[in-house]
mmCIF file of C-alpha atoms in Angstrom:
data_model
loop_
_atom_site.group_PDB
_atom_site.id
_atom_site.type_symbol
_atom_site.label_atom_id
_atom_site.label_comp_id
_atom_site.label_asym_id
_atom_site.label_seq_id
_atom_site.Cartn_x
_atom_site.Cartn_y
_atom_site.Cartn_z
ATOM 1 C CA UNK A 1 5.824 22.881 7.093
ATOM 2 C CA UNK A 2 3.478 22.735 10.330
ATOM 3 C CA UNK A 3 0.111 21.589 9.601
ATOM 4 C CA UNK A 4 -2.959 23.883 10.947
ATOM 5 C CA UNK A 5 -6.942 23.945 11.252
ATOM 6 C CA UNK A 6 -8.948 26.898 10.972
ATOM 7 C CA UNK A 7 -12.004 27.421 13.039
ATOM 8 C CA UNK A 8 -13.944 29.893 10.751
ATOM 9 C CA UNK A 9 -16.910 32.094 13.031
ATOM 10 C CA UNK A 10 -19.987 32.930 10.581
ATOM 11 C CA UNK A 11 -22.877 34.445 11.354
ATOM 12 C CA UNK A 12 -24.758 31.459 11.268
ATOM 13 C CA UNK A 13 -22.574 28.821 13.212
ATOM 14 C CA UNK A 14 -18.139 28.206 13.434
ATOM 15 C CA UNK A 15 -16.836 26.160 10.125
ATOM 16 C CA UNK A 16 -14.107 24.233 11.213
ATOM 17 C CA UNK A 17 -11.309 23.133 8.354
ATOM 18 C CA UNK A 18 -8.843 20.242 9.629
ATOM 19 C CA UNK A 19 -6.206 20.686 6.651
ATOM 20 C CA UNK A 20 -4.286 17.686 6.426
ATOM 21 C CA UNK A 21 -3.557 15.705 9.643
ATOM 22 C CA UNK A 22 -2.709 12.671 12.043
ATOM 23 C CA UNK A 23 -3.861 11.933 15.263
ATOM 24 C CA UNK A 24 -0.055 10.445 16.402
ATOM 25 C CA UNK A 25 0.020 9.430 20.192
ATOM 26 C CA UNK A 26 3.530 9.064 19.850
ATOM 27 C CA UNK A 27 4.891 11.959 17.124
ATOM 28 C CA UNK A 28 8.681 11.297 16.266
ATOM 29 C CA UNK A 29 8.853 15.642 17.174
ATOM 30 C CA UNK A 30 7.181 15.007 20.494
ATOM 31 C CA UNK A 31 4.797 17.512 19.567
ATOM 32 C CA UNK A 32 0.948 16.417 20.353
ATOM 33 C CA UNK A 33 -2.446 16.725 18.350
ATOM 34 C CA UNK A 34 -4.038 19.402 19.634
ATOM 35 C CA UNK A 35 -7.489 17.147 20.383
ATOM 36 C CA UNK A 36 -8.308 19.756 23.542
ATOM 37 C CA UNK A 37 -8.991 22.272 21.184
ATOM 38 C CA UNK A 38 -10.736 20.504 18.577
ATOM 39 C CA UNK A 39 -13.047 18.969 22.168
ATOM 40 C CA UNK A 40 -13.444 22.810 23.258
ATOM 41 C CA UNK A 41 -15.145 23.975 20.086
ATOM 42 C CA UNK A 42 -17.223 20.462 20.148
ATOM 43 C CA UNK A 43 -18.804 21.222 23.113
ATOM 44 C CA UNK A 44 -19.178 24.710 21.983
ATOM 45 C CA UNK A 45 -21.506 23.313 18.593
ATOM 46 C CA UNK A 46 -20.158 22.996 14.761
ATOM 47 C CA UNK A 47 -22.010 24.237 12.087
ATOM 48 C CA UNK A 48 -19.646 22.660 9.469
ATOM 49 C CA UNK A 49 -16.623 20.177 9.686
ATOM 50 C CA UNK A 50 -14.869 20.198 6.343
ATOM 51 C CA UNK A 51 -12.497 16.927 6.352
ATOM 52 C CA UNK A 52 -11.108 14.624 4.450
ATOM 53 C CA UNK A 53 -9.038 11.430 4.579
ATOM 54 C CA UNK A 54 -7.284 8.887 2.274
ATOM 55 C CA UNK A 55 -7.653 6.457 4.712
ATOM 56 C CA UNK A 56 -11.124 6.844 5.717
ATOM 57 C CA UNK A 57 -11.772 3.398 4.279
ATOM 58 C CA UNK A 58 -9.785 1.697 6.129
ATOM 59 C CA UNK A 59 -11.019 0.240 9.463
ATOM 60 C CA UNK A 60 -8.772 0.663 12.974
ATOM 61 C CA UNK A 61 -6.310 3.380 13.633
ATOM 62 C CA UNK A 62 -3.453 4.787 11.803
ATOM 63 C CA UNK A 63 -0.017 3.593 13.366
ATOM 64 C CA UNK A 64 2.641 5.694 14.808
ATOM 65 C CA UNK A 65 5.036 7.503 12.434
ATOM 66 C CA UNK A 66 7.468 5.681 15.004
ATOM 67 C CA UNK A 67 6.552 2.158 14.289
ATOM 68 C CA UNK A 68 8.090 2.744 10.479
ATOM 69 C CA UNK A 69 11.845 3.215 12.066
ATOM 70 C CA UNK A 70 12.174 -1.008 13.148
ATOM 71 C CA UNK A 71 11.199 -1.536 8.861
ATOM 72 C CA UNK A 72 13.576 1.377 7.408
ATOM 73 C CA UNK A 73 16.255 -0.099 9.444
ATOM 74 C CA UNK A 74 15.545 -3.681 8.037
ATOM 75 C CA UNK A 75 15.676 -2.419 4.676
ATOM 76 C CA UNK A 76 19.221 0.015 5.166
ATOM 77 C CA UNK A 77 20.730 -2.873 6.996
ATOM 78 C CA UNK A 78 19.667 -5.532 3.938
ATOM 79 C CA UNK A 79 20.700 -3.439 1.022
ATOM 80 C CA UNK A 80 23.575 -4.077 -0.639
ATOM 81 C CA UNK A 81 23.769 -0.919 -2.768
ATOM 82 C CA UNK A 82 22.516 1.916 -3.746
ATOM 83 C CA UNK A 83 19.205 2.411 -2.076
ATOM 84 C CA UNK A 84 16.501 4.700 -3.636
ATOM 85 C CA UNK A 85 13.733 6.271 -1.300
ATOM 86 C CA UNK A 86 10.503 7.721 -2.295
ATOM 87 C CA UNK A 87 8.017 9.346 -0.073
ATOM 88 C CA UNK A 88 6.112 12.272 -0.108
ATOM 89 C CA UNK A 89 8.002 15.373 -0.316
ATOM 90 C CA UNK A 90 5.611 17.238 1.716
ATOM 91 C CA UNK A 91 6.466 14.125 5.003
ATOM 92 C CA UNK A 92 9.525 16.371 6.343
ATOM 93 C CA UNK A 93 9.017 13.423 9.650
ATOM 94 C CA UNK A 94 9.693 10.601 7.272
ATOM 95 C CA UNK A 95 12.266 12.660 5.615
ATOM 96 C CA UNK A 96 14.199 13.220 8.476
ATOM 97 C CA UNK A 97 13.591 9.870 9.952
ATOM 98 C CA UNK A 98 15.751 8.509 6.017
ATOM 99 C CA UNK A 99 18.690 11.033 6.352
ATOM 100 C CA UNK A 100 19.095 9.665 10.012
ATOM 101 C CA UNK A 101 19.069 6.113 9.321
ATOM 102 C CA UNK A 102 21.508 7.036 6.178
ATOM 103 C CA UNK A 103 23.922 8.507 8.858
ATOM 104 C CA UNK A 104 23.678 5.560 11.104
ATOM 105 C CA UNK A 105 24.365 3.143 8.021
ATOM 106 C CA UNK A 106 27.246 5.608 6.322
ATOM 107 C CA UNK A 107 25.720 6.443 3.516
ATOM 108 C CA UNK A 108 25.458 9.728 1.448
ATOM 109 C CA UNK A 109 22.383 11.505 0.879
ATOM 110 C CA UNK A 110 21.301 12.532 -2.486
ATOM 111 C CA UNK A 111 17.779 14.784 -2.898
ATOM 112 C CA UNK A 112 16.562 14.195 -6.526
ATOM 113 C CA UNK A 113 13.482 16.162 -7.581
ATOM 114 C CA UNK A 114 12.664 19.319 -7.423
ATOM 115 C CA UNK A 115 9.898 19.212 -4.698
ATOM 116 C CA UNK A 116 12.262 16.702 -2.728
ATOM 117 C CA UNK A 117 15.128 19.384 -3.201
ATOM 118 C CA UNK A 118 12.529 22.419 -1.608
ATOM 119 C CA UNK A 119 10.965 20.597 0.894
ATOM 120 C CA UNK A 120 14.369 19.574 2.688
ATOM 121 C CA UNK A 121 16.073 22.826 1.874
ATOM 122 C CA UNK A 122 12.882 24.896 3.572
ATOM 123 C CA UNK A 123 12.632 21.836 6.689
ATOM 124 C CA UNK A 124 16.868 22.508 7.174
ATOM 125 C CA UNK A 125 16.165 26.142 7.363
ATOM 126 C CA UNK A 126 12.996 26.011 9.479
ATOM 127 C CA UNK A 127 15.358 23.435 12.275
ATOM 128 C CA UNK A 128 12.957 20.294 11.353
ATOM 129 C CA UNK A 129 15.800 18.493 9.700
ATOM 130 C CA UNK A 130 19.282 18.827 10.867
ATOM 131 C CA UNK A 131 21.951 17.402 8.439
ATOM 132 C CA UNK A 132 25.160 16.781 9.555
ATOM 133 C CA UNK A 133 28.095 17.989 7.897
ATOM 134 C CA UNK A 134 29.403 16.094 5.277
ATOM 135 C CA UNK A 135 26.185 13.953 4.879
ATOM 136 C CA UNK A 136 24.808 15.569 1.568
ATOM 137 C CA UNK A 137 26.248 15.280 -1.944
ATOM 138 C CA UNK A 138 24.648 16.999 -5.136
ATOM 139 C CA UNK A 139 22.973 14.305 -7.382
ATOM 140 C CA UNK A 140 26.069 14.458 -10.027
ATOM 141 C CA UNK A 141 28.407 13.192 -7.466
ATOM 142 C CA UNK A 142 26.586 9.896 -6.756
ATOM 143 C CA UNK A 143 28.777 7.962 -9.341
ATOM 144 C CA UNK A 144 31.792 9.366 -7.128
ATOM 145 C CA UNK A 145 30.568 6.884 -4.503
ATOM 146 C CA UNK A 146 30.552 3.434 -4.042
ATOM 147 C CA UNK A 147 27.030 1.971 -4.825
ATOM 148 C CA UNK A 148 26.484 0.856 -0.858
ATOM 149 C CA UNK A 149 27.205 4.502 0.454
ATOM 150 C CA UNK A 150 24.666 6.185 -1.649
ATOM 151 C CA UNK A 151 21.221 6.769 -0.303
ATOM 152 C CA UNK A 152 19.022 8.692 -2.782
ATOM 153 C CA UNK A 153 15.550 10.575 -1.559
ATOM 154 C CA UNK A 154 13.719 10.999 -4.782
ATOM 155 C CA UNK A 155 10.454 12.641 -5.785
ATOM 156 C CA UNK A 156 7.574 10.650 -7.661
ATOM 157 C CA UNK A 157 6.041 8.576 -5.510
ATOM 158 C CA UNK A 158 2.795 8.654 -6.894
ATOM 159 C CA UNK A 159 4.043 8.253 -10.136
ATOM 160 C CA UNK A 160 3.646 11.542 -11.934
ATOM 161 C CA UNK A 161 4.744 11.191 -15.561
ATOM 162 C CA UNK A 162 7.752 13.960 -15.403
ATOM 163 C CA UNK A 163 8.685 13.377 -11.944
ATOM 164 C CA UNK A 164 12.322 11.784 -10.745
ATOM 165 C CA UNK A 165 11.742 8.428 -9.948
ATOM 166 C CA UNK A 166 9.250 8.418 -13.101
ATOM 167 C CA UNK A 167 12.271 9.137 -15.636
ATOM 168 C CA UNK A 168 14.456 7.120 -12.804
ATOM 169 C CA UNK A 169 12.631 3.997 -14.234
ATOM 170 C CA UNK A 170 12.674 4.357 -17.678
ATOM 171 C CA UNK A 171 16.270 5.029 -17.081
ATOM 172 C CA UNK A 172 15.906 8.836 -18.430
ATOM 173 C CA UNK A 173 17.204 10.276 -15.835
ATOM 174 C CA UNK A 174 20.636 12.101 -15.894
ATOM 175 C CA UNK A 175 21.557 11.858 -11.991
ATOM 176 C CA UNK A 176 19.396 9.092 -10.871
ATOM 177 C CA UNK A 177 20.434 5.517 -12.528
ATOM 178 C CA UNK A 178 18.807 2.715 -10.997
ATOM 179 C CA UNK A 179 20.857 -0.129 -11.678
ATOM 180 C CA UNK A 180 21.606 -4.338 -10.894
ATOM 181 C CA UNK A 181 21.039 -4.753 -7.404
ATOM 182 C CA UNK A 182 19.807 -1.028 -6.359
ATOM 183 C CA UNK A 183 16.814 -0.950 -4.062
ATOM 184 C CA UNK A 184 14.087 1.357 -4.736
ATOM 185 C CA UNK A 185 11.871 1.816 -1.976
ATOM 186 C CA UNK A 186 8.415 3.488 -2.087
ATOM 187 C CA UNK A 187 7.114 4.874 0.999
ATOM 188 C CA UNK A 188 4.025 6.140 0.555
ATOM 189 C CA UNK A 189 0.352 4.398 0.097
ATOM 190 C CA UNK A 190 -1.539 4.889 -3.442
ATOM 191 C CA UNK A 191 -3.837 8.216 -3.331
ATOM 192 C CA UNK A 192 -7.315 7.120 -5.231
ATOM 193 C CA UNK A 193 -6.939 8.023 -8.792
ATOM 194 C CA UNK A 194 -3.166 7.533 -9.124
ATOM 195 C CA UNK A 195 -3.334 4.018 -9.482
ATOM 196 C CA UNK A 196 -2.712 3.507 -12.695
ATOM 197 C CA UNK A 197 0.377 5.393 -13.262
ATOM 198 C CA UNK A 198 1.840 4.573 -9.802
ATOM 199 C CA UNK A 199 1.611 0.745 -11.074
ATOM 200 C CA UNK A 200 3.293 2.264 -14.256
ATOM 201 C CA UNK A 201 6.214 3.208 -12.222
ATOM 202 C CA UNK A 202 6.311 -0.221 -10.595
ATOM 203 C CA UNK A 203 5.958 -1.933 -14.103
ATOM 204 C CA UNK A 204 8.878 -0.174 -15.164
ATOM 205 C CA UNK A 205 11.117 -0.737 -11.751
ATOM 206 C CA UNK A 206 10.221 -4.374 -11.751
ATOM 207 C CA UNK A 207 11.919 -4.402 -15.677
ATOM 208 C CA UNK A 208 15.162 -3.089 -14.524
ATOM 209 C CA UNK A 209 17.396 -5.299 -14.106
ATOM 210 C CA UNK A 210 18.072 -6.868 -10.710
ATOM 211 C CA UNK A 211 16.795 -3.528 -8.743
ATOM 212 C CA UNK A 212 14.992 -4.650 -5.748
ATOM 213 C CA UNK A 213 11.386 -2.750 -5.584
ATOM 214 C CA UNK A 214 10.076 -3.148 -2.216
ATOM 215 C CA UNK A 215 6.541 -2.122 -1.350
ATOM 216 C CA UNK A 216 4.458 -4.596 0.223
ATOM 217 C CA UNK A 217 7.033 -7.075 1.077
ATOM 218 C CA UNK A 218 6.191 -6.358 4.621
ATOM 219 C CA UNK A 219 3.116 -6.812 7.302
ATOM 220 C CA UNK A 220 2.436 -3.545 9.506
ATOM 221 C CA UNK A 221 3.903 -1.223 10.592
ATOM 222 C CA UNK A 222 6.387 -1.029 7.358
ATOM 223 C CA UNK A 223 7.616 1.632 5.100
ATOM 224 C CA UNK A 224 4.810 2.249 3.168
ATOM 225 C CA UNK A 225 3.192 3.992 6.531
ATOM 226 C CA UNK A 226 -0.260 5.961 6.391
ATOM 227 C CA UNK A 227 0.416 9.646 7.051
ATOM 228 C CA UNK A 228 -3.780 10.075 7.217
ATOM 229 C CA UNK A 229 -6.087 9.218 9.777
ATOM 230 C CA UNK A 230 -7.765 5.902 9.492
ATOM 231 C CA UNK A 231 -11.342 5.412 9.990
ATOM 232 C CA UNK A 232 -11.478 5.669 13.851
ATOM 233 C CA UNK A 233 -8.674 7.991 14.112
ATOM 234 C CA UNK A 234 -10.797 10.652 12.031
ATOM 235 C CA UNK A 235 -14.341 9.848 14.114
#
């Protein structure tokens, strides 16, 4: 669940390994970057910095995790019924930050997937997500609640071919039914390389009928957050 770097000492020189990362000024657990360190062994001399970035492309600095709360509070407060949620399993912050706003807005939460099922079980365990009492129902009791108290956090947001929201949208999926006037919401960007069957997934969510797909509906900061350092953020 918590990210680390290594700093590997060789013979020749330190390696230094960054793992997966953002540099958040304002983190949603109060809990800084650790930038001292990473200065510390800068001064000290690098042999190798092994890094890499999704967002390196993109110019400027990656947002806040915060700044996504004022959008996923838009979109709870606008929909109607059920409301689907997709991000990446492994982003317990924007995780967390769902299950709250489902609370605030009285709806039930519903993990579908199996990585969306371990990730929140392990980040409930570890004290990263606390869920109050009551909150969670197992995916065969969403038809046992109306359609606007149901808030479903589903796995497949980069639109692997066997994963939840995947069968979700070919409506193959025995839990998960996206139906006339759902939302689905996808919070996550596109990884390079998964284009094509992401856009699969949004081909077949745009051919339900009368679901909502929302995605880019919105300027920045929105749902579909970066959780990877931008350009600057990584220099």
């Amino acid at each position: 669940m918590d990210c680390v770097a290594l700093a590997i000492h060789t013979p020749l020189g330190v390696i230094i390994h960054t793992g997966d990362f953002k540099v958040d000024p304002t983190p949603t657990d109060n809990k800084l970057f650790d930038l001292h360190s990473f200065a510390e062994y800068g001064k000290e001399g690098v042999l190798l910095l092994m890094q890499d970035s999704t967002n390196v492309e993109r110019r400027g600095y990656t947002p806040s995790e915060r700044a996504v709360r004022q959008k996923f509070e838009e979109i709870f407060a606008g929909a109607k019924q059920r409301l689907f949620v997709s991000c990446f399993s492994s982003s317990i912050h924007r995780i967390k930050l769902t299950v709250e706003m489902a609370w605030e807005h009285g709806r039930k939460v519903a993990f579908v997937g199996r990585s969306m099922n371990s990730s929140a079980e392990i980040a409930e365990d570890l004290g990263y997500i606390e869920i109050p009492e009551g909150l969670l129902i197992h995916p065969g009791e969403i038809k046992n609640f109306p359609d606007n108290k149901v808030c479903i956090l589903i796995s497949g947001t980069q639109g692997e071919p066997m994963s939840a929201l995947s069968r979700a949208a070919v409506d193959n999926h025995k839990h998960a039914k996206i139906e006339k006037g759902d939302t689905v919401m996808l919070s996550s960007r596109i990884i390079p390389g998964n284009e094509k069957a992401i856009y699969r997934v949004i081909d077949h969510l745009f051919r339900r009928p009368g679901a909502r797909h929302l995605r880019r509906r919105f300027s920045s900061p929105y749902p579909r957050q970066r959780t990877m350092p931008a350009r600057k953020s990584s220099n």
